[in-house]
Short mmCIF file of C-alpha atoms and ligand atoms in Angstrom, two decimals:
data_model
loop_
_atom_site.label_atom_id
_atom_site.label_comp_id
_atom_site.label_asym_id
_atom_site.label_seq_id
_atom_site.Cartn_x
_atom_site.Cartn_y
_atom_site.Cartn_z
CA UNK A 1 40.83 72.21 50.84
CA UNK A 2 41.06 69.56 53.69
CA UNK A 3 37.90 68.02 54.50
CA UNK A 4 38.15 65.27 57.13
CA UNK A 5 40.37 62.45 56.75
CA UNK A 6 39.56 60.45 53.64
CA UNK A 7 38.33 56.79 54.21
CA UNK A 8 40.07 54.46 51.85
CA UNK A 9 37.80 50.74 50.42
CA UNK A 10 39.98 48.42 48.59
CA UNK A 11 37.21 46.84 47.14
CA UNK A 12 38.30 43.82 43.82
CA UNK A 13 36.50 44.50 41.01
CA UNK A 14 35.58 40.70 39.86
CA UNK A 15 34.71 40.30 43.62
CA UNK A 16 32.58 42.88 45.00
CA UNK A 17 32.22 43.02 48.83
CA UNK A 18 28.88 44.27 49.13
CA UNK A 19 29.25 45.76 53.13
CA UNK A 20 31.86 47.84 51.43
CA UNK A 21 30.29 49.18 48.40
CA UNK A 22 27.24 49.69 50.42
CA UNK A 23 28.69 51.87 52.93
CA UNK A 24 30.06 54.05 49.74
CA UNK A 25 26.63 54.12 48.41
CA UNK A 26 25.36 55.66 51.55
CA UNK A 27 28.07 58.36 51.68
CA UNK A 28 27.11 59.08 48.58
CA UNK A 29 23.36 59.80 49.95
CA UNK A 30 24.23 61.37 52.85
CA UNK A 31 25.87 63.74 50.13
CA UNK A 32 29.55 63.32 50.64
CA UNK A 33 32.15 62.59 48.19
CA UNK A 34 33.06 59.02 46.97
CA UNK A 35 36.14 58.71 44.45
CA UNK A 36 35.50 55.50 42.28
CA UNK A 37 36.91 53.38 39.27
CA UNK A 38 35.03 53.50 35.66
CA UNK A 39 36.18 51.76 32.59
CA UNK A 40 38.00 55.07 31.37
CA UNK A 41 39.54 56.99 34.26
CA UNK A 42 38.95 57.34 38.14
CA UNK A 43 35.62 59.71 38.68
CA UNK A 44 35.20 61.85 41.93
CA UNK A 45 31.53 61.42 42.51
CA UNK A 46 28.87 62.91 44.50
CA UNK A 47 24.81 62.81 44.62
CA UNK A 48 24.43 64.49 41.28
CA UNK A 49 20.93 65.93 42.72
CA UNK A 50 21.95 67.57 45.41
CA UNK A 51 23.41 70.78 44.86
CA UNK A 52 25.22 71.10 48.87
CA UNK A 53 26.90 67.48 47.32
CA UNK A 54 28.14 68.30 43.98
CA UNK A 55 29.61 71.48 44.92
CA UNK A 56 31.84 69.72 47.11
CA UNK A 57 33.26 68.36 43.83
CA UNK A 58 34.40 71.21 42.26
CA UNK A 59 35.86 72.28 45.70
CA UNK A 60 37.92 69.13 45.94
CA UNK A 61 39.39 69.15 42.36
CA UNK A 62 39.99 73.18 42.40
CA UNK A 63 37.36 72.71 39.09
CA UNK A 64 35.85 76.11 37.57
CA UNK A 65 32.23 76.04 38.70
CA UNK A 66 31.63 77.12 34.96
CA UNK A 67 32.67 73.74 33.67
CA UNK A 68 30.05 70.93 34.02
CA UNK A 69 29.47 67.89 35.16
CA UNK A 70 29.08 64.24 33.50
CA UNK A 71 25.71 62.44 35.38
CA UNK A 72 26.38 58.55 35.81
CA UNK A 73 23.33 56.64 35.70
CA UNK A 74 22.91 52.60 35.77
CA UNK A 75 20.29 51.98 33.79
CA UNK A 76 18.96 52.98 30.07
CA UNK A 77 15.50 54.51 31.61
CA UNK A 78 17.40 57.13 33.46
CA UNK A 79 18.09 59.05 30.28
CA UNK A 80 14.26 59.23 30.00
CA UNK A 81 14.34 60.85 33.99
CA UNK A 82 17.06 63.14 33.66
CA UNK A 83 16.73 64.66 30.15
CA UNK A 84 14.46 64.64 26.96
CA UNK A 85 15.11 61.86 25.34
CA UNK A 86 12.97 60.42 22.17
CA UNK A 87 12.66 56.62 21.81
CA UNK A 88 13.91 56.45 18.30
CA UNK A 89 17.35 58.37 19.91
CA UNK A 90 17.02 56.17 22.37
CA UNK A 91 17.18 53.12 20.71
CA UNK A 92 20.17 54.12 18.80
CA UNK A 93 22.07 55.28 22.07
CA UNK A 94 21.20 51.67 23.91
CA UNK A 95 23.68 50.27 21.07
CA UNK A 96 26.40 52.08 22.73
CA UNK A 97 25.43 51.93 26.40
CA UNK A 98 27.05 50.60 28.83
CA UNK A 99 30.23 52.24 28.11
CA UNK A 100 32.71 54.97 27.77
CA UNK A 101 30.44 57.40 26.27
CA UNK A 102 28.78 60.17 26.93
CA UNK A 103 25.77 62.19 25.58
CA UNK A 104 24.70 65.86 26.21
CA UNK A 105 21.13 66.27 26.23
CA UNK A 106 18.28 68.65 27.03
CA UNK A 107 18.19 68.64 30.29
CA UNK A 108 14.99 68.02 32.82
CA UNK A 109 14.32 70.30 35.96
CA UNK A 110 15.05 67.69 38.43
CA UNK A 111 18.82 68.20 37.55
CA UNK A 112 20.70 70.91 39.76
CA UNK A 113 22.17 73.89 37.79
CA UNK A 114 25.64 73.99 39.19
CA UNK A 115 25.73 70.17 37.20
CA UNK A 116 25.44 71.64 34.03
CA UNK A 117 26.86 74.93 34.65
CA UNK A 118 23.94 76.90 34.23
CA UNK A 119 22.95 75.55 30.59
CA UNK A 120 19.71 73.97 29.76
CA UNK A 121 21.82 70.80 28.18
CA UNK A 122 23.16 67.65 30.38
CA UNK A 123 25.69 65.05 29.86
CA UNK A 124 24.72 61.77 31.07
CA UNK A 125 26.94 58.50 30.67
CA UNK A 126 26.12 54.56 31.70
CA UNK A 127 29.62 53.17 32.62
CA UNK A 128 30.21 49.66 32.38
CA UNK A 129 32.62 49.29 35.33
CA UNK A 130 31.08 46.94 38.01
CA UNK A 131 32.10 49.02 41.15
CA UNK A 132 31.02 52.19 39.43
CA UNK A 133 27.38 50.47 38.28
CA UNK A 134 27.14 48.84 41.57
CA UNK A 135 27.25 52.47 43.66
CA UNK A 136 25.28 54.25 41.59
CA UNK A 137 22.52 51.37 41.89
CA UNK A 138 22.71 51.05 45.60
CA UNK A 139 23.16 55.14 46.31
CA UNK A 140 19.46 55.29 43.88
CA UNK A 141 21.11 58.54 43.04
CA UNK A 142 22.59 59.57 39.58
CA UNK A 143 25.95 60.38 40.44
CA UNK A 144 27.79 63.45 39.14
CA UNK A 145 31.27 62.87 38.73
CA UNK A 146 34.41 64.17 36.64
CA UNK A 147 37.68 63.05 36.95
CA UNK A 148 39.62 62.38 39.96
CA UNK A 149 42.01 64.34 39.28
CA UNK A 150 43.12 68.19 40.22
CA UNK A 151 42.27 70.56 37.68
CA UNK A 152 43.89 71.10 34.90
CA UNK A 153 46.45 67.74 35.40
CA UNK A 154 46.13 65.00 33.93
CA UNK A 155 43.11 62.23 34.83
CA UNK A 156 43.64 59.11 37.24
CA UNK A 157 44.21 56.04 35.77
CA UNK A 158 45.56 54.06 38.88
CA UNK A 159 44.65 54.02 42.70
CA UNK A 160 47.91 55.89 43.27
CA UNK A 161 46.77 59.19 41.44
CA UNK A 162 44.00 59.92 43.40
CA UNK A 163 46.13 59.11 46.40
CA UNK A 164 48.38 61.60 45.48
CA UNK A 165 45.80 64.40 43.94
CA UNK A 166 42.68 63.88 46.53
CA UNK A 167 43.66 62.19 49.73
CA UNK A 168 41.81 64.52 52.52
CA UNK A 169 40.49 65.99 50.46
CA UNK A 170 37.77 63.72 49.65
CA UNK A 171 35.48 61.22 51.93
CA UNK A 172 36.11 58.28 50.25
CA UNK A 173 38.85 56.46 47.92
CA UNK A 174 37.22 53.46 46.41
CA UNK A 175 40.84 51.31 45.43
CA UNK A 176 39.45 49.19 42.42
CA UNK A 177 42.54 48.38 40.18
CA UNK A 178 42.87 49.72 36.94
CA UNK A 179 41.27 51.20 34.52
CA UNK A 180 39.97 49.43 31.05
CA UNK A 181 41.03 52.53 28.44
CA UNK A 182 42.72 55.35 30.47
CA UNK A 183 40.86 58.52 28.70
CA UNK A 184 38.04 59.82 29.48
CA UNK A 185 34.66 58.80 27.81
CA UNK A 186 33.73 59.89 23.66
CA UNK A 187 31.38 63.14 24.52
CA UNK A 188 28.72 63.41 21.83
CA UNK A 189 26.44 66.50 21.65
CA UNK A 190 22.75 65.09 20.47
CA UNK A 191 20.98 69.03 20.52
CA UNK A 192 22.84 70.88 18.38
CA UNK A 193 21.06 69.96 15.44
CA UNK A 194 19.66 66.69 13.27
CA UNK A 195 23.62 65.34 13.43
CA UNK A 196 25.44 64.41 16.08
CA UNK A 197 28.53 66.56 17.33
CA UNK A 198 31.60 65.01 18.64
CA UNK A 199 32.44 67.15 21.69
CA UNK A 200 35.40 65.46 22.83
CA UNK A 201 37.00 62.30 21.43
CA UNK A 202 37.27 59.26 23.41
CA UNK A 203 37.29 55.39 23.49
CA UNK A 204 34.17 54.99 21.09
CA UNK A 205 35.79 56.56 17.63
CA UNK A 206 33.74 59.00 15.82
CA UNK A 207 33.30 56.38 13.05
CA UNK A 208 31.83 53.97 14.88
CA UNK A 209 29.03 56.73 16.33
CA UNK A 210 28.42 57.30 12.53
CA UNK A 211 27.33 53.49 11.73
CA UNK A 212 24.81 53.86 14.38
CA UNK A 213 23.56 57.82 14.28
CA UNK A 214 24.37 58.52 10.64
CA UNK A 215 26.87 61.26 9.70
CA UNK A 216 28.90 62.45 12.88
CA UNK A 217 30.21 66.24 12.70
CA UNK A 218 33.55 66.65 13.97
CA UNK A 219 34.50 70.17 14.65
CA UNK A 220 38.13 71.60 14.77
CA UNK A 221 38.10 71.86 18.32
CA UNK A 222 37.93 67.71 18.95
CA UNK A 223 41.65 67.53 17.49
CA UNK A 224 42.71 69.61 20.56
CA UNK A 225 44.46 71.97 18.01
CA UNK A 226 41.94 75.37 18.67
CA UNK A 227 40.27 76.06 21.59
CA UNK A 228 36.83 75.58 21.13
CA UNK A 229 33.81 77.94 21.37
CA UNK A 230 32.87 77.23 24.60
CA UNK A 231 29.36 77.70 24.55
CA UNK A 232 29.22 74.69 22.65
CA UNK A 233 31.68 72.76 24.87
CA UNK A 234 32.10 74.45 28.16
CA UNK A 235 35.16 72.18 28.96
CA UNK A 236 37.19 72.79 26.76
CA UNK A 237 38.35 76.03 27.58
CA UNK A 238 40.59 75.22 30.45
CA UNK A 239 43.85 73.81 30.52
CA UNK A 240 43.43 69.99 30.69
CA UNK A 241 45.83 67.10 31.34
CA UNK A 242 48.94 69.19 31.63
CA UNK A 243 51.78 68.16 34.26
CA UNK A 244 53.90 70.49 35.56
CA UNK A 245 56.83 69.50 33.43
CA UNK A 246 56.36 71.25 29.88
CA UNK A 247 55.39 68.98 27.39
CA UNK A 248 56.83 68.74 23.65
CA UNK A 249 54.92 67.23 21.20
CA UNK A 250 56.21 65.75 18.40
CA UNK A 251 53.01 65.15 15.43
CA UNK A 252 53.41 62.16 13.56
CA UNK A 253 55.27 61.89 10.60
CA UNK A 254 57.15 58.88 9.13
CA UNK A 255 60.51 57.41 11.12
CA UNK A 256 63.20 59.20 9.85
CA UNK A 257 61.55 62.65 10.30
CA UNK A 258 60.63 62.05 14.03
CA UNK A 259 63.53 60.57 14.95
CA UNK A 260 65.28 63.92 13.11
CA UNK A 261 63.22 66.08 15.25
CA UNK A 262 62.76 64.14 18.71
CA UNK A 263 66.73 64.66 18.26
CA UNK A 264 66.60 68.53 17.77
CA UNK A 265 65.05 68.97 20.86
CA UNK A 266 66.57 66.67 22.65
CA UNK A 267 69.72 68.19 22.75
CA UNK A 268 68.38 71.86 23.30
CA UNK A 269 68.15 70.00 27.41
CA UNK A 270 70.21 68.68 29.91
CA UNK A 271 67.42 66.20 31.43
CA UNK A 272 65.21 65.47 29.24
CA UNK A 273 63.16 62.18 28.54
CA UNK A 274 61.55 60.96 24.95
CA UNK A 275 58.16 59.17 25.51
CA UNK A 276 58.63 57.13 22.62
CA UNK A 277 56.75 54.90 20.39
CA UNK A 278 57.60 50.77 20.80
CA UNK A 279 59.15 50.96 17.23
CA UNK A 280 61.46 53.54 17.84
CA UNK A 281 62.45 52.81 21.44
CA UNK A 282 65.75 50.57 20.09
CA UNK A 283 67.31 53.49 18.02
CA UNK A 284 67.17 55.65 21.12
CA UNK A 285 68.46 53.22 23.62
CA UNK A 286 71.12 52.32 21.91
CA UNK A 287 72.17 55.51 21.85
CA UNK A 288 72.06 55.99 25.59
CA UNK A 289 69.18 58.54 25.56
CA UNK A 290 66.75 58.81 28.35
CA UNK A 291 63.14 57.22 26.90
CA UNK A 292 60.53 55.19 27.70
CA UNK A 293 57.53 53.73 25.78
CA UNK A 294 54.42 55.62 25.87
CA UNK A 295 52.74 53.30 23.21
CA UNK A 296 52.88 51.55 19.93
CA UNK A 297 51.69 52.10 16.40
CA UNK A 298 50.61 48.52 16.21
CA UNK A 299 48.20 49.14 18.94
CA UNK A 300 46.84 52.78 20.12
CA UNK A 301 44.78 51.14 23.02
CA UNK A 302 48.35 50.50 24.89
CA UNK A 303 49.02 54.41 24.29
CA UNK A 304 45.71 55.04 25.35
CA UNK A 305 46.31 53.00 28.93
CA UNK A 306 49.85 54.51 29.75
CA UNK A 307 49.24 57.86 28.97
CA UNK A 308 48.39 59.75 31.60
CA UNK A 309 49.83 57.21 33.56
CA UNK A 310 53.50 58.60 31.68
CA UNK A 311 52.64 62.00 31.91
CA UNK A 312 52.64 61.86 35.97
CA UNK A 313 55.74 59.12 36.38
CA UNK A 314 57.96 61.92 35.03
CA UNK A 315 56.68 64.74 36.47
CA UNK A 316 58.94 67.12 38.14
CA UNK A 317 61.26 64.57 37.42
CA UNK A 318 62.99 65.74 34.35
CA UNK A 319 62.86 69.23 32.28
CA UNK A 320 61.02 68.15 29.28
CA UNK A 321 59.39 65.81 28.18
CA UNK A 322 59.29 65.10 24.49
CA UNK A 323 56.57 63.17 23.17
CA UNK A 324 56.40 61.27 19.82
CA UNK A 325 53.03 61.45 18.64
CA UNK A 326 50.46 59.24 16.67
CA UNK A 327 47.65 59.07 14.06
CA UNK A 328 44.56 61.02 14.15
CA UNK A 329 42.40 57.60 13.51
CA UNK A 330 40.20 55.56 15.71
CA UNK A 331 41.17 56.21 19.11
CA UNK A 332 44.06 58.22 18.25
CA UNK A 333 41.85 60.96 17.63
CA UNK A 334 41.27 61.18 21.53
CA UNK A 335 44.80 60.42 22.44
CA UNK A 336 45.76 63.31 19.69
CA UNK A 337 43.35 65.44 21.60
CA UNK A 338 44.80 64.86 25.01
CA UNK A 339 48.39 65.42 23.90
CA UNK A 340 47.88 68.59 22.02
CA UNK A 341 45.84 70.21 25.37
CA UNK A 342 48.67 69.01 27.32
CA UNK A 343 51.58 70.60 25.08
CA UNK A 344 53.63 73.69 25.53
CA UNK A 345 54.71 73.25 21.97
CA UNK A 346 53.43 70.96 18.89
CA UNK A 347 56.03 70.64 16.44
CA UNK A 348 54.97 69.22 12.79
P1 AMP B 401 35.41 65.50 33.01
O1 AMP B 401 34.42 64.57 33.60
O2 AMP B 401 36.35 66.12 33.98
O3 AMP B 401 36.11 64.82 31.91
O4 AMP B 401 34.58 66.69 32.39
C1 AMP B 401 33.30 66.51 31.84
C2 AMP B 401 33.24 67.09 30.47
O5 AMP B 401 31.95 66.85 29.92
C3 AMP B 401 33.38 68.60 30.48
O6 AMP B 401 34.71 68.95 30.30
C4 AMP B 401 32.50 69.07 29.33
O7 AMP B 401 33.26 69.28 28.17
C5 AMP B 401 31.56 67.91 29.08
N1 AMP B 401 30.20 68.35 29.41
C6 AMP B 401 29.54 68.14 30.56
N2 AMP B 401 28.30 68.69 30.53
C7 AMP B 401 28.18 69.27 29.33
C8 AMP B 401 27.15 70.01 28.67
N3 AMP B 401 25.99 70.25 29.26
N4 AMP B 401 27.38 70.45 27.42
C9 AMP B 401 28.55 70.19 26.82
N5 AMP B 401 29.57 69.51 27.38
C10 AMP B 401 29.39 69.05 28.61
MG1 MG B 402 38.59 65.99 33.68
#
C-alpha cells in the first residue's frame, strides 16, 4: 500500500541531531510510522498504544494481523507499566537490559490487542541503539515495532533494505548506519511456567540466559527445524526470512563432507552461487565456482552481520543459492534458526 511519500532523516548515530530525531518522535505521536535502526535489525515503528497507529504496521509490511508485536521501551520501569512484572524477575532481567532481547510477559490493559494479537501475554524489549532509545524517549510512547522488512523476507540490516522494501510505504526512514548483530533480538517466554522458554534464538545465547534465570528450556521449534505450536509462539508459523531465490542449506558437518555435498548440488544448476564459509572459500575459487563468504567458523558474529545482508545481494540474481551451514552453539543457534526458516531444502 502507498501511503504518502516517505520522508527520509539521515541522522549519525555517535552524533545525534536532536531537530531531527525530534521531528521523528512527533510522527511517532501523531501516530504515523517511523522506520528506525536498533542494535539487531531495522524496526518499523509506530505508537505501540494506539491501535489506528500500529495497524498501519502490519499494513506496511503485508504482516498477518495474527502475529504480534515486540513493544520498545527506554527505560527498566516500563516493564512494571506495560506488563506484570515481579521485582525479583525484574532484577534478573535488568542484567540483560539494554539489549537485543526480548521478554514476553503478562500483559497490562493499557496495551492495545492488535499488539499482542489478541493474547493476554506481551513482548517488550529495551534496545540499546542510541537513535532507537532516543525516539522512544522523546515520542513518551512505547513503540511497537517489528522488522522493517516485507513479510516473510528477510530483516533489514542496512539503510538500503528498507529503501527497497518500505519506501512510500512508510512516513519516515530514519538512515542510521548499520546494525550491531544483524538478527533479530533472543525472545524469551517468562509465563509459561517457573523456567524460562527460549522462543526464538538471538544475539543473547540461551546459555548465557541460564547463568542469570537458572535452567533455560529450549524447545524443538527454536532450531527452526519444526514449526512450532503457535499458541506458544505466534510467529513462528509464517514463512520468515526467505528471498525469492530458493535457498539450499547445507548443515554442518566436517570439510570434506560439505565440500562433497556443496559440490552435488552445485552442479545439478547452471547459475548457482555457494555462500561459503571463510575456510572453505579458497578450494572453491580456485576452482572457478561462483561463491562468496557468508561467514567464518572462527567467528559466528561476522555470519551473524552478513546474513541477511547475503540473502538479498543475490536475490533474483542467480537460481540457487547454496548455503554452507554452521554450529548450533552460542549464536549459531539463532543463525541455525534463520537459515533453516529460510530453506527450500536442508541437506545433512
Ligand atoms: P519481529 O519483530 O518481526 O521479529 O516479530 C516479533 C516476534 O516476537 C514475533 O514473531 C513473535 O514470535 C514474538 N512475539 C511477540 N509478541 C509475542 C507474544 N505475546 N508471545 C509470544 N511471542 C511473541
Ligand atoms: Mg520479522
Amino acid at each position: 500500500m502507498k501511503t504518502s511519500e516517505t520522508i527520509i532523516l539521515e541522522i549519525d548515530p555517535f552524533n545525534i541531531e536532536e531537530e531531527k530525531i525530534k521531528e521523528a518522535a512527533k510522527a511517532i505521536r501523531e501516530n504515523k510510522t517511523v522506520v528506525f535502526p536498533t542494535e539487531t535489525v531495522y524496526g518499523l515503528g509506530a505508537n505501540g498504544l494506539s491501535e489506528e497507529a500500529v495497524k498501519k504496521i502490519f499494513i506496511a509490511k503485508g504482516r498477518p494481523f495474527d502475529n504480534p508485536l515486540i513493544l520498545h521501551v527506554t527505560n527498566i520501569k516500563a516493564f512494571l507499566e506495560y506488563a506484570y512484572v515481579s521485582y525479583s524477575l525484574l532484577e534478573k532481567m535488568e542484567k540483560l537490559v539494554p539489549g537485543p532481547v526480548t521478554f514476553v510477559l503478562k500483559k497490562k490493559k493499557i496495551v492495545p490487542d492488535i499488539v499482542t494479537a489478541g493474547k493476554d501475554t506481551v513482548a517488550i524489549r529495551m534496545p540499546a541503539h542510541p537513535i532507537a532509545s532516543k525516539l522512544i524517549l522523546y515520542s513518551g510512547v512505547p513503540i511497537a515495532a517489528p522488522s522493517a522488512n516485507i513479510s516473510g523476507k528477510p530483516s533489514a540490516t542496512l539503510s538500503d533494505h528498507v529503501i527497497h522494501d518500505l519506501k512510500n510505504k512508510v512516513d519516515y526512514i530514519i538512515i542510521g548506519g548499520k546494525v550491531e548483530f544483524g538478527i533479530e533480538s533472543t525472545v524469551i517466554d517468562l509465563t509459561a511456567g517457573n523456567k524460562p522458554v527460549l522462543l526464538r534464538p538471538g544475539p543473547i545465547p540461551p546459555q548465557k540466559i541460564a547463568e542469570i534465570f537458572g535452567d533455560i528450556v529450549v524447545p524443538d521449534f527454536a532450531y527452526g527445524y519444526v514449526e512450532a505450536d503457535y499458541i506458544k509462539a505466534p510467529g513462528m508459523k509464517y514463512r520468515h526470512y526467505s528471498p525469492d531465490t530458493p535457498v539450499i542449506l547445507i548443515e554442518y558437518q566436517d570439510k570434506e563432507q560439505m565440500i562433497n555435498k556443496v559440490l552435488t548440488e552445485y552442479n545439478k544448476y547452471s547459475n548457482p552461487i555457494i555462500l561459503c564459509l571463510r575456510e572453505h572459500y579458497n578450494f572453491f575459487k580456485e576452482r572457478n565456482m561462483n561463491c562468496d563468504i557468508i561467514g567464518s567458523e572462527e567467528n559466528y558474529y561476522e555470519f551473524a552481520i552478513k546474513l541477511f545482508e547475503m540473502l538479498r545481494k543475490y536475490d533474483e540474481k542467480v537460481e540457487v543459492m547454496i548455503v554452507e551451514g554452521i554450529e548450533d552453539k552460542g549464536i549459531g543457534i539463532a543463525i541455525m534458526n534463520r537459515l533453516r526458516k529460510a530453506a527450500h531444502k536442508i541437506i545433512k
